Amino acid sequence: MSSPYSQNYGQQNYGQYGAPPPPYAAPRPPIRPRVLWIVLSWVLFLVLLVVGIAGFAGSIFSTINDAAPTTTLSSGETVTVQLNPADKPAIWAAANQATDVECQVQGADPSQKPTLTQPTVSQNLTVNGDNWELLFKVGVPAAGQYQVNCVGEGVKFGVGKELASGEAAAAVGGGLAMLALPILGFLFAVVVTIVVLVKRSGARKRQLMY
């Protein structure tokens, strides 16, 4: 005997709405470490690069400016300057061509006998467009005021300090030390980049396994 109602046992009828959606999947945690660490490491390198270059240039320029003539005089002119033996005073000359020069240094006390010695090593400075060459090392017995007179056709003279080899080496050494900062910063940034990329790759593979 047939029933007016058809029944399908063992089957589920969902009507017009279809099958229910699958269970909601939980979001995966973010991959660590963050890429931000790579960005920060390279920003640090750029900062150290600027600091290193500025420090190197500042060390060299400071040494040059300290030795550069602070008092200038033309040929035949006499100037009075304060000289101190501890400063290693010197007379510099700027000329466009080779010429004969002569200088004299006299103290207020006639008993003081300043000495002029030609340098054994050539020293040159370029300051404000003037190319200075070390002319004489000035030896004075004591700190005080001295009169300086120089003669040389077409020569500009200046009284400054001797650029000692030790000071030049110290300036270069200090500058190189400043340049070591960006090198260390670069190595640090490279190491951080490699470590972060390797760890992120491992974390991504572990997520795909589950």
C-alpha positions as a printed Julia matrix, in Angstrom:
210×3 Matrix{Float64}:
   0.0    0.0    0.0
   1.47   3.27  -0.97
   1.6    6.29   1.3
   0.66   9.73   0.08
   3.72  11.06   1.7
   7.11  10.24   0.22
   9.85   9.83   2.74
  13.62   9.66   2.1
  15.23   8.09   5.06
  18.98   8.55   5.56
  19.02  11.78   3.58
  18.79  15.36   4.72
  16.74  17.89   2.85
  17.94  21.44   3.17
  15.3   22.97   0.98
  16.13  25.98  -1.11
  18.94  27.2    1.14
  21.46  24.54   0.22
  24.1   22.9    2.44
  25.33  24.74   5.55
  28.71  26.47   5.27
  31.79  24.62   6.55
  33.06  25.43  10.04
  34.74  28.85  10.26
  38.54  28.6   10.01
  40.49  30.56  12.64
  42.81  33.23  11.2
  46.45  32.3   11.04
  48.77  34.21  13.35
  51.06  36.77  11.65
  54.42  35.54  10.52
  57.25  36.52  12.81
  59.67  38.25  12.98
  58.2   41.29  11.28
  59.71  42.86   8.15
  59.89  46.08  10.17
  63.14  44.83  11.69
  64.75  44.81   8.24
  63.57  48.35   7.55
  64.87  49.62  10.9
  68.28  47.98  10.42
  68.79  49.7    7.05
  67.59  53.02   8.43
  70.23  52.65  11.15
  72.85  51.99   8.47
  71.89  55.19   6.61
  72.11  57.21   9.84
  75.55  55.79  10.64
  76.66  56.46   7.06
  75.78  60.14   7.36
  77.42  60.38  10.8
  80.58  58.62   9.6
  81.06  60.8    6.53
  80.36  63.97   8.48
  82.75  62.92  11.24
  85.54  62.06   8.78
  85.2   65.36   6.93
  84.92  67.32  10.18
  88.08  65.74  11.6
  90.12  66.58   8.5
  88.76  70.11   8.1
  89.25  70.86  11.79
  92.94  69.96  11.59
  93.43  71.97   8.4
  91.63  75.04   9.72
  93.61  74.89  12.96
  96.9   75.09  11.03
  95.75  77.58   8.4
  97.09  81.15   8.61
  95.03  83.41  10.85
  97.04  86.55   9.99
  98.01  87.47   6.43
 100.42  90.06   5.07
 101.57  91.19   1.67
 105.13  91.58   0.46
 107.06  94.21   2.46
 104.34  94.52   5.13
 105.1   94.1    8.84
 102.5   92.68  11.22
 102.54  92.1   14.96
 101.28  88.67  16.02
 101.03  86.63  19.21
 103.27  83.57  19.0
 103.57  80.68  21.4
 106.2   77.95  21.02
 103.64  75.36  22.19
 101.52  76.15  19.11
 104.4   75.42  16.71
 104.0   78.7   14.79
 104.83  78.79  11.1
 104.87  81.11   8.11
 102.94  80.06   5.04
 103.08  81.43   1.48
 100.61  81.47  -1.39
 101.98  82.25  -4.85
 101.08  81.51  -8.43
 104.71  80.9   -9.42
 108.05  80.19  -7.83
 109.89  83.26  -6.55
 112.54  84.25  -4.03
 111.22  85.07  -0.57
 112.74  86.38   2.63
 111.19  86.65   6.1
 112.23  88.08   9.45
 110.75  87.67  12.92
 111.7   90.02  15.76
 110.58  90.11  19.37
 109.98  93.08  21.65
 113.03  92.07  23.66
 116.26  92.37  21.62
 117.68  89.44  23.54
 115.01  87.17  22.05
 116.29  85.56  18.91
 113.52  83.8   16.97
 114.62  81.23  14.41
 113.26  80.38  10.98
 113.72  76.8    9.76
 112.74  75.43   6.39
 110.57  72.3    6.66
 112.03  68.97   5.65
 108.67  67.75   4.38
 106.47  69.77   2.03
 103.1   70.73   3.48
 100.24  72.29   1.55
  96.82  73.58   2.57
  93.9   74.88   0.55
  91.66  77.24   2.5
  89.1   79.64   1.0
  90.63  79.33  -2.46
  94.2   80.01  -1.31
  96.81  77.3   -1.86
  99.22  77.67   1.04
 102.66  76.1    1.22
 104.62  75.84   4.46
 107.53  78.28   4.14
 109.25  78.44   7.55
 108.88  76.91  10.96
 109.13  79.68  13.53
 111.0   79.02  16.74
 110.35  81.53  19.53
 111.91  81.38  23.04
 108.71  82.35  24.85
 105.1   83.3   24.26
 104.62  86.95  23.39
 104.16  89.46  20.61
 106.49  89.35  17.64
 106.86  91.35  14.45
 106.85  89.42  11.2
 108.05  90.86   7.91
 108.26  89.01   4.59
 109.29  90.03   1.09
 108.46  88.19  -2.13
 107.12  89.44  -5.46
 103.51  88.39  -6.01
 103.46  86.33  -2.8
 100.79  86.36  -0.12
 102.15  85.44   3.29
 100.35  84.11   6.34
 101.18  83.31   9.95
  99.64  80.11  11.26
 100.7   76.82  12.76
 102.77  73.91  11.59
 100.75  70.91  10.48
 102.57  68.3   12.54
 102.71  64.79  11.12
 101.3   63.39  14.36
  98.28  65.69  14.19
  97.66  64.81  10.56
  97.89  61.1   11.35
  95.55  61.54  14.31
  93.06  63.4   12.12
  93.14  60.67   9.47
  92.91  57.98  12.16
  89.95  59.69  13.78
  88.29  60.06  10.4
  88.79  56.38   9.59
  87.33  55.47  12.97
  84.23  57.45  12.09
  84.01  55.64   8.75
  84.02  52.33  10.62
  80.54  53.15  11.96
  78.71  52.8    8.62
  80.66  49.59   7.9
  79.44  48.07  11.15
  75.94  49.36  10.42
  75.99  47.72   6.97
  77.11  44.37   8.37
  74.43  44.57  11.07
  71.73  45.33   8.48
  72.83  42.41   6.3
  72.78  39.98   9.25
  69.35  41.2   10.4
  67.98  40.88   6.86
  69.21  37.3    6.47
  68.02  36.19   9.91
  64.55  37.74   9.49
  64.04  36.27   6.01
  65.15  32.79   7.12
  62.92  32.83  10.2
  59.93  34.12   8.23
  60.4   31.41   5.61
  60.48  28.73   8.32
  57.38  30.15  10.01
  55.5   30.22   6.69
  56.34  26.56   5.98
  55.18  25.51   9.46
  51.83  27.24   8.9
  51.3   25.39   5.64
  51.81  22.05   7.39
  48.77  22.57   9.63
